[in-house]
Amino acid sequence: MHQAGMAISKHGLDALGLKNLGNVYWNLSVPALYEHAIRRGEGMLAKGGPLCVLTGVHTGRSPNDKFFVREPSSEGQIDWGKTNQAIDPKQFDGLLARMLAYAQRRDLYVRECYGGADPAHRIGVRVITETAWHNLFAMNMFLRPPAEDLADFRPDFTILQLPGFQAVPEIDGTRSDCAIVCDFRRKLVTICGTWYAGEIKKSVFTILNYLLPEKNVLPMHASANVGPKGDVAIFFGLSGTGKTTLSADASRTLIGDDEHGWGENSVFNFEGGCYAKVIKLSREAEPEIFATTGRFGTVLENVVVDPLTGLLDLDSNKYTENTRACYPLDFIPNASPTGIARTPENIIMLTADAFGVLPPISRLSPEQAMYHFLSGYTARVAGTEKGVSEPQATFSTCFGAPFMPRHPTVYAKMLGEKMAQQNVKCWLVNTGWSGGGFGVGERMSIRHTRAMLRAALDGRLAQVAAAPDPHFGLMVPSACPDVPAEVLNPRASWKDKKAYESAARDVAQRFESNFKQFETAVDGKVKQAAIRAAA
């Protein structure tokens, strides 16, 4: 086995059982990883310098292929069920043994990194990949330790990503040849059978979602930014709801675009990079993100490239709707150099309402905030998950159910307590459809959404008279600068008022049905805030 790289940790790979390897490349630079990736045929260079790769059959996450090893140290803390599936320890032992055998004689790439910008709460993560481009992905996405710390880097968790290895369901107890398995006893995550790099990113998020509540830190599937006066805003939302786009505001400093912790005195980014959807990306509407698609160091997943000119076709969904750009946070001009800011003044809960009946913006009471946090209503956007070809209504608890190992009420209770202690305002923003549901109405104007957010974050919208929505009880402002009045009222935006009433009742019924699972676990005030469908 030959080892090379900028800094090789003295805490090697033997402890994991990786032996008889080919070449092992440690913490290579961006140019070196490019050279390896292109020489090995892993991707191609596009105009401007991004590395373009394809991920094969898996162009999004595989939530049904995610497992936790059922072992004594974590068994009582995990909310077992369809989302958090268990795998038998002995079966995982066998799967891991075969993955280690697969790795023999193969070249591997090792990346040492941190998850969490706050030194008091971060974890050291070692990412071991089969390809150079996945290693570049990890380098972009996570925080980079100082060069002088690499030689003595000791990981708290290890991610072993071998996409070329396939699980055998009959032997391994998995659902398919793809498997993402987390073992808290071994402090190990294994990924096989999928080349989609997002599984690496979300594995670190899952680990922090398990660890941080015990430290009174709320882990959040949210972006965050800070205004010129130091006011912090948190944006909750699933993929495709606009977290990355709306938090990348030129007038505010970006803390991070997807994953954060909310401690007693600060909000801090978990990551060192961004993983943005780029399908139909607009140079005019999203200039900061658009610029990253033409830079050396960016990894583009499943984006169509002209092989002759190297030009990108960001409008094409030839491979998937879920085209992605992975780039370091400092590619965004107004990104925070520290990834840390003070506690928030405003929370924005983003939803892409496929039925087009929720108001584009509304004010939530603390109890409503907990209710909507537990509900996590949105639409699965095409391509975000395998098998989803068009938006589908869904409820994803905490706006991130696939990544929350503990019971949802653990996170919701923390949210309510922190909001009350710090007097935080909360807004529900619909970035979905207006004037009708999917296929009839149109996607909400990003220009209008940005105008509403500006008014909410600078305090103007809180001073405007508001009235409760008759179906959902949300306090809807009567006016907003730069937004037509009919846009603020979803019913007014529909031509067919009867169709609107029918769709609104249908969505209210969905809320009511979904929340039954939580009613015995929340207090009376949250129950009172729950949406009830009209008879």
XYZ file of C-alpha atoms in Angstrom:
535
model
C 0.000 0.000 0.000
C 1.346 3.390 -1.059
C 0.222 6.511 0.807
C 0.504 10.047 -0.548
C -0.991 13.457 0.022
C -0.621 16.814 1.691
C -0.909 15.458 5.232
C -1.233 11.839 6.329
C -2.720 11.314 9.777
C -0.781 9.089 12.145
C -4.172 7.649 13.099
C -4.462 5.462 10.023
C -7.059 3.232 8.401
C -6.046 -0.046 10.047
C -8.381 0.525 13.002
C -11.337 0.355 10.636
C -10.044 -2.854 9.071
C -8.973 -1.356 5.746
C -5.918 -3.382 4.690
C -4.121 -4.506 1.547
C -5.192 -1.345 -0.236
C -3.874 0.137 -3.445
C -2.845 3.783 -3.301
C -4.289 5.901 -0.488
C -4.438 9.637 -1.191
C -4.780 11.888 1.854
C -6.241 15.401 1.748
C -5.312 16.152 -1.848
C -5.621 19.718 -3.141
C -8.385 20.788 -5.514
C -6.113 20.738 -8.615
C -4.790 17.294 -7.681
C -8.318 15.905 -7.241
C -9.305 17.364 -10.617
C -6.287 15.690 -12.203
C -7.161 12.325 -10.652
C -10.869 12.576 -11.514
C -10.294 13.434 -15.159
C -7.481 10.905 -15.633
C -9.712 8.175 -14.153
C -12.669 9.149 -16.362
C -14.856 10.172 -13.426
C -16.007 13.428 -15.010
C -15.284 16.163 -17.517
C -14.245 19.792 -17.368
C -16.848 22.327 -18.502
C -16.311 25.897 -19.652
C -15.126 28.078 -16.800
C -13.710 25.156 -14.837
C -16.457 23.184 -13.036
C -16.070 19.401 -12.795
C -19.163 17.709 -14.260
C -20.088 14.195 -13.120
C -22.965 11.753 -13.496
C -24.419 9.677 -10.654
C -26.150 6.947 -12.651
C -29.467 5.486 -11.546
C -29.478 7.311 -8.193
C -29.914 11.004 -8.947
C -31.293 11.811 -5.490
C -31.357 10.452 -1.977
C -32.617 6.932 -1.254
C -34.532 7.391 2.029
C -35.875 3.825 1.989
C -32.307 2.478 1.994
C -31.154 4.202 5.191
C -30.597 2.159 8.366
C -29.323 2.405 11.940
C -27.607 -0.522 13.627
C -29.762 -1.564 16.576
C -27.257 -1.551 19.426
C -27.506 -0.805 23.193
C -25.875 2.652 23.326
C -28.396 4.295 20.960
C -31.354 1.913 20.820
C -33.419 3.804 23.414
C -32.817 7.214 21.794
C -33.810 6.469 18.194
C -37.385 6.902 16.978
C -37.617 3.561 15.180
C -40.020 3.234 12.287
C -40.295 3.619 8.529
C -37.880 6.561 8.486
C -35.379 5.215 11.016
C -35.098 1.557 10.043
C -33.142 -0.951 12.108
C -30.549 -3.376 10.840
C -29.321 -6.326 12.855
C -25.735 -5.929 14.176
C -24.660 -9.304 12.835
C -25.979 -8.499 9.383
C -24.118 -5.201 9.417
C -20.947 -7.012 10.504
C -21.249 -9.167 7.400
C -21.973 -6.206 5.126
C -19.010 -4.273 6.498
C -16.688 -7.272 6.126
C -17.587 -7.589 2.449
C -17.151 -3.851 1.890
C -13.678 -4.039 3.430
C -12.844 -6.979 1.181
C -14.087 -5.018 -1.840
C -11.738 -2.160 -0.926
C -8.633 -4.357 -1.057
C -6.238 -3.510 -3.905
C -8.313 -0.418 -4.724
C -7.201 3.194 -4.578
C -8.965 5.255 -1.912
C -9.174 8.971 -1.122
C -9.244 10.262 2.455
C -10.547 13.654 3.559
C -10.287 14.971 7.125
C -12.904 17.582 7.961
C -15.155 19.079 10.616
C -18.906 19.173 10.982
C -19.912 22.306 12.910
C -18.367 25.795 12.843
C -18.583 26.234 16.620
C -15.475 24.579 18.137
C -17.484 23.704 21.267
C -19.907 21.550 19.283
C -18.099 20.367 16.149
C -17.133 16.790 15.340
C -14.126 15.495 13.413
C -15.165 13.454 10.382
C -12.998 11.270 8.169
C -14.537 10.685 4.726
C -13.069 7.762 2.769
C -14.165 7.615 -0.862
C -13.677 5.362 -3.849
C -13.417 8.271 -6.275
C -11.546 11.549 -6.431
C -14.678 13.567 -7.244
C -16.523 12.391 -4.140
C -13.499 13.436 -2.121
C -13.657 16.879 -3.723
C -17.345 16.975 -2.827
C -16.470 16.329 0.829
C -13.722 18.944 0.697
C -16.217 21.521 -0.602
C -19.071 20.607 1.718
C -17.401 20.343 5.103
C -15.152 22.561 7.175
C -11.425 22.210 6.584
C -9.065 21.803 9.556
C -5.883 23.901 9.579
C -3.073 22.145 7.703
C -1.002 21.856 10.878
C -3.765 19.800 12.560
C -4.021 17.133 9.874
C -1.065 14.996 10.921
C -2.658 14.321 14.319
C -6.283 14.319 13.161
C -8.328 11.750 15.068
C -11.885 11.389 13.686
C -14.938 11.240 15.928
C -16.842 9.548 13.078
C -15.831 7.887 9.828
C -17.806 7.700 6.586
C -16.806 4.864 4.270
C -18.299 5.484 0.821
C -17.856 2.675 -1.707
C -20.530 3.234 -4.369
C -19.224 0.487 -6.629
C -20.008 -2.137 -3.975
C -23.582 -3.444 -3.920
C -25.421 -4.888 -0.957
C -27.349 -8.175 -1.254
C -30.774 -7.796 0.401
C -31.165 -11.526 1.061
C -27.875 -11.573 2.973
C -27.602 -8.066 4.402
C -31.197 -7.357 5.402
C -31.312 -4.273 3.172
C -34.117 -3.262 0.813
C -31.951 -3.037 -2.300
C -28.329 -3.080 -3.438
C -28.050 0.472 -2.055
C -27.564 0.952 1.681
C -26.664 3.836 3.972
C -25.975 2.433 7.435
C -25.114 4.353 10.617
C -23.550 2.562 13.589
C -23.296 4.859 16.620
C -21.322 2.262 18.592
C -18.597 2.048 15.973
C -18.994 5.754 15.101
C -19.214 4.721 11.480
C -21.411 5.320 8.438
C -21.145 3.088 5.377
C -22.558 4.025 1.969
C -22.772 1.582 -0.927
C -24.692 1.112 -4.165
C -25.243 4.813 -4.881
C -22.994 7.417 -6.504
C -25.199 10.307 -5.389
C -22.914 12.485 -3.260
C -25.732 13.949 -1.179
C -25.702 10.797 0.948
C -22.283 11.838 2.329
C -23.547 15.277 3.254
C -26.732 14.039 4.914
C -24.866 11.367 6.890
C -22.943 14.056 8.778
C -26.204 15.953 9.331
C -27.849 12.817 10.729
C -24.984 12.282 13.174
C -25.208 15.869 14.462
C -29.009 15.606 14.730
C -28.472 12.706 17.102
C -25.646 14.175 19.171
C -26.480 17.865 19.638
C -29.819 17.806 21.521
C -27.968 16.359 24.513
C -25.885 19.568 24.503
C -28.980 21.817 24.368
C -28.253 22.666 20.740
C -31.162 22.468 18.285
C -29.972 20.958 14.971
C -31.895 22.431 12.057
C -32.468 21.617 8.395
C -32.274 25.316 7.660
C -30.271 28.042 5.989
C -29.341 31.219 7.860
C -28.170 34.740 7.160
C -27.508 37.958 9.054
C -28.454 41.531 8.184
C -26.336 44.697 8.339
C -27.580 45.377 11.878
C -26.637 41.902 13.075
C -30.174 40.489 12.926
C -30.154 36.750 12.208
C -32.794 34.900 10.191
C -33.265 31.141 9.991
C -34.924 29.545 6.951
C -36.450 26.088 7.498
C -37.401 24.034 4.465
C -36.887 20.878 2.485
C -34.998 20.623 -0.797
C -36.642 22.708 -3.479
C -38.438 25.145 -1.162
C -35.887 27.923 -1.641
C -33.569 27.743 1.379
C -30.425 28.209 -0.669
C -31.856 30.782 -3.062
C -33.579 32.972 -0.475
C -30.742 32.970 2.042
C -28.218 33.974 -0.675
C -29.345 37.613 -0.501
C -26.778 40.210 -1.585
C -27.958 42.594 1.131
C -27.320 40.082 3.933
C -24.365 37.917 4.981
C -24.837 34.188 4.384
C -24.073 32.020 7.422
C -24.920 28.813 5.567
C -27.433 27.361 3.108
C -28.740 24.127 4.625
C -27.729 22.867 8.093
C -27.276 24.784 11.354
C -27.240 24.503 15.118
C -29.003 26.897 17.495
C -27.246 27.051 20.832
C -27.698 29.229 23.888
C -25.746 32.152 22.458
C -25.302 31.521 18.758
C -26.428 30.066 15.448
C -23.657 28.193 13.628
C -23.251 26.455 10.289
C -22.567 22.723 10.200
C -20.903 22.940 6.803
C -18.263 24.745 4.783
C -20.034 24.611 1.447
C -23.316 24.685 -0.450
C -25.187 22.005 -2.396
C -27.623 23.976 -4.538
C -30.203 22.816 -7.055
C -29.387 24.362 -10.425
C -32.193 23.230 -12.727
C -33.329 26.290 -14.700
C -31.022 28.479 -12.645
C -31.394 32.155 -13.564
C -28.469 34.539 -13.899
C -30.826 37.439 -13.131
C -32.776 35.979 -10.171
C -29.910 34.040 -8.541
C -26.666 35.705 -9.670
C -24.493 34.516 -6.760
C -25.360 30.842 -7.219
C -25.312 31.104 -11.029
C -21.752 32.405 -10.926
C -20.541 29.284 -9.082
C -21.553 27.047 -11.999
C -18.726 28.511 -14.074
C -15.902 28.255 -11.529
C -12.979 25.931 -11.035
C -13.601 23.935 -7.850
C -17.358 23.526 -8.281
C -18.705 19.988 -8.725
C -21.795 19.769 -10.950
C -23.927 16.636 -10.655
C -26.011 15.430 -13.608
C -25.841 18.729 -15.484
C -25.887 18.435 -19.281
C -22.638 19.579 -20.957
C -21.975 20.073 -24.658
C -18.985 17.768 -25.301
C -17.658 20.025 -28.072
C -17.945 23.469 -26.496
C -18.041 22.610 -22.797
C -21.102 24.841 -22.401
C -23.651 23.941 -19.724
C -27.361 23.499 -20.350
C -28.825 24.317 -16.943
C -32.369 24.128 -18.318
C -32.084 20.488 -19.329
C -33.516 17.703 -17.161
C -32.057 14.975 -19.383
C -30.663 13.111 -16.374
C -32.836 14.480 -13.561
C -34.653 17.541 -12.253
C -32.315 17.302 -9.266
C -29.218 18.779 -10.911
C -26.800 20.065 -8.271
C -23.811 22.336 -7.756
C -21.442 21.726 -4.859
C -19.087 24.603 -4.058
C -17.226 26.096 -1.080
C -19.134 28.696 0.904
C -16.546 31.356 0.087
C -17.659 31.196 -3.566
C -20.623 33.283 -2.381
C -19.370 36.902 -2.174
C -21.214 37.786 1.028
C -20.614 34.564 2.957
C -19.649 34.692 6.618
C -15.969 33.792 7.142
C -16.726 32.255 10.561
C -20.080 30.520 9.994
C -21.226 31.765 13.408
C -23.640 34.550 14.407
C -25.836 35.510 17.338
C -29.242 33.937 18.066
C -32.095 34.664 15.614
C -34.708 37.405 15.565
C -36.817 35.808 12.812
C -37.635 32.271 11.718
C -38.894 31.622 8.197
C -40.642 28.303 7.556
C -40.665 27.623 3.816
C -43.224 25.420 2.121
C -43.759 24.697 -1.564
C -47.547 24.239 -1.489
C -48.423 22.196 -4.580
C -52.137 22.911 -4.091
C -51.700 26.704 -4.196
C -53.913 27.465 -1.184
C -51.527 28.607 1.549
C -50.863 32.366 1.811
C -47.522 33.518 0.393
C -46.591 34.855 3.846
C -48.242 34.711 7.268
C -47.278 35.329 10.900
C -47.246 32.387 13.319
C -47.706 32.386 17.062
C -45.162 30.302 19.038
C -47.722 27.498 19.308
C -48.433 27.636 15.578
C -44.696 27.577 14.943
C -44.343 24.341 16.909
C -47.368 22.913 15.088
C -46.018 23.731 11.627
C -42.540 22.567 12.623
C -43.974 19.172 13.580
C -46.148 19.103 10.446
C -43.418 20.132 7.995
C -45.854 20.498 5.106
C -44.422 20.991 1.628
C -44.227 19.221 -1.722
C -41.617 16.713 -2.770
C -40.043 18.451 -5.719
C -39.337 16.398 -8.826
C -35.987 14.599 -8.695
C -35.200 15.247 -5.028
C -35.965 11.626 -4.241
C -35.853 8.592 -6.480
C -39.227 7.870 -8.109
C -40.678 11.372 -7.674
C -41.374 12.811 -11.128
C -43.646 15.721 -10.159
C -44.475 17.637 -6.963
C -46.355 15.582 -4.383
C -47.893 16.861 -1.165
C -46.032 15.562 1.860
C -45.471 16.140 5.561
C -41.858 15.908 6.679
C -41.529 16.433 10.407
C -39.142 19.206 11.471
C -38.709 20.003 7.745
C -36.212 17.158 7.695
C -37.740 13.883 8.904
C -35.319 11.631 6.960
C -32.398 13.026 8.969
C -33.866 13.145 12.504
C -32.971 10.027 14.518
C -34.758 11.148 17.697
C -38.504 11.564 18.207
C -39.805 14.708 16.463
C -41.167 16.185 19.690
C -37.606 16.366 21.063
C -36.740 18.914 18.376
C -40.116 20.700 18.475
C -39.937 21.215 22.229
C -36.466 22.718 21.887
C -37.725 25.060 19.154
C -40.620 26.303 21.295
C -38.400 26.836 24.328
C -35.783 28.784 22.385
C -38.414 30.947 20.674
C -39.985 31.810 24.030
C -36.667 32.499 25.774
C -35.378 34.753 22.989
C -38.669 36.324 21.780
C -38.256 35.171 18.174
C -40.827 36.013 15.465
C -41.892 33.257 13.041
C -43.269 33.477 9.488
C -44.678 30.798 7.174
C -43.747 31.491 3.546
C -45.240 29.636 0.586
C -42.799 29.414 -2.319
C -45.091 26.986 -4.137
C -48.011 27.724 -6.397
C -50.390 30.665 -6.715
C -53.621 31.100 -8.696
C -54.199 27.348 -8.737
C -52.475 24.106 -7.892
C -49.634 22.432 -9.769
C -50.529 22.228 -13.461
C -53.029 25.102 -13.252
C -51.443 27.951 -11.298
C -47.951 29.355 -11.497
C -44.946 29.076 -9.193
C -44.768 31.993 -6.786
C -42.739 34.909 -8.133
C -39.312 34.967 -6.500
C -39.391 38.752 -6.804
C -42.552 38.900 -4.681
C -41.161 36.382 -2.192
C -37.989 38.419 -1.743
C -40.059 41.591 -1.218
C -42.149 39.899 1.484
C -39.056 38.578 3.213
C -37.403 42.000 3.219
C -40.467 43.498 4.854
C -40.626 40.704 7.438
C -36.940 40.816 8.330
C -36.686 44.604 8.635
C -39.747 44.722 10.921
C -42.192 46.514 8.613
C -44.526 43.554 8.090
C -45.015 43.018 11.813
C -46.592 46.489 11.993
C -49.159 45.821 9.234
C -52.759 44.884 10.083
C -53.386 41.159 9.630
C -56.455 38.910 9.502
C -56.743 35.148 10.076
C -57.021 32.894 7.057
C -60.448 31.180 7.296
C -59.093 27.707 6.524
C -55.722 27.653 8.267
C -55.904 30.304 11.017
C -52.710 31.949 9.799
C -52.388 35.712 10.326
C -52.142 37.147 6.806
C -50.894 40.745 6.384
C -53.230 43.071 4.484
C -50.437 44.804 2.569
C -46.746 44.515 1.749
C -44.447 46.899 -0.152
C -43.841 45.873 -3.781
C -46.408 43.036 -3.631
C -49.906 43.293 -5.201
C -52.729 42.876 -2.662
C -54.296 39.984 -4.608
C -51.044 38.024 -4.312
C -51.205 38.140 -0.510
C -54.683 36.551 -0.512
C -54.535 33.096 -2.112
C -58.282 32.964 -2.749
C -58.137 36.239 -4.675
C -55.443 34.826 -6.976
C -57.714 31.956 -8.123
C -60.172 32.502 -10.982
C -62.300 29.553 -9.852
C -63.286 30.389 -6.255
C -65.208 27.127 -5.745
C -62.170 25.166 -6.810
C -60.079 27.151 -4.321
C -62.491 26.384 -1.444
C -62.447 22.688 -2.308
C -58.639 22.559 -2.506
C -58.236 24.509 0.754
C -60.570 22.115 2.602
C -58.639 19.181 1.165
C -55.302 20.540 2.423
C -56.804 21.365 5.846
C -58.012 17.759 6.094
C -54.514 16.543 5.264
C -53.079 18.693 8.070
C -55.671 17.389 10.515
C -55.102 13.761 9.580
C -51.311 14.051 9.717
C -51.240 15.692 13.151
C -53.145 12.897 14.888
C -49.827 11.101 15.399
C -48.566 13.957 17.605
C -51.674 14.957 19.570
C -50.886 12.820 22.606
C -47.309 14.155 22.766
C -47.931 17.942 22.698
C -49.453 20.354 25.204
C -52.873 21.974 25.039
C -51.738 25.239 23.464
C -50.188 23.450 20.507
C -53.357 21.367 20.110
C -55.404 24.559 20.023
C -53.169 25.908 17.253
C -53.758 22.816 15.117
C -55.578 23.170 11.785
C -59.071 21.657 11.754
C -60.926 21.077 8.509
C -64.302 22.776 8.181
C -67.292 20.434 8.262
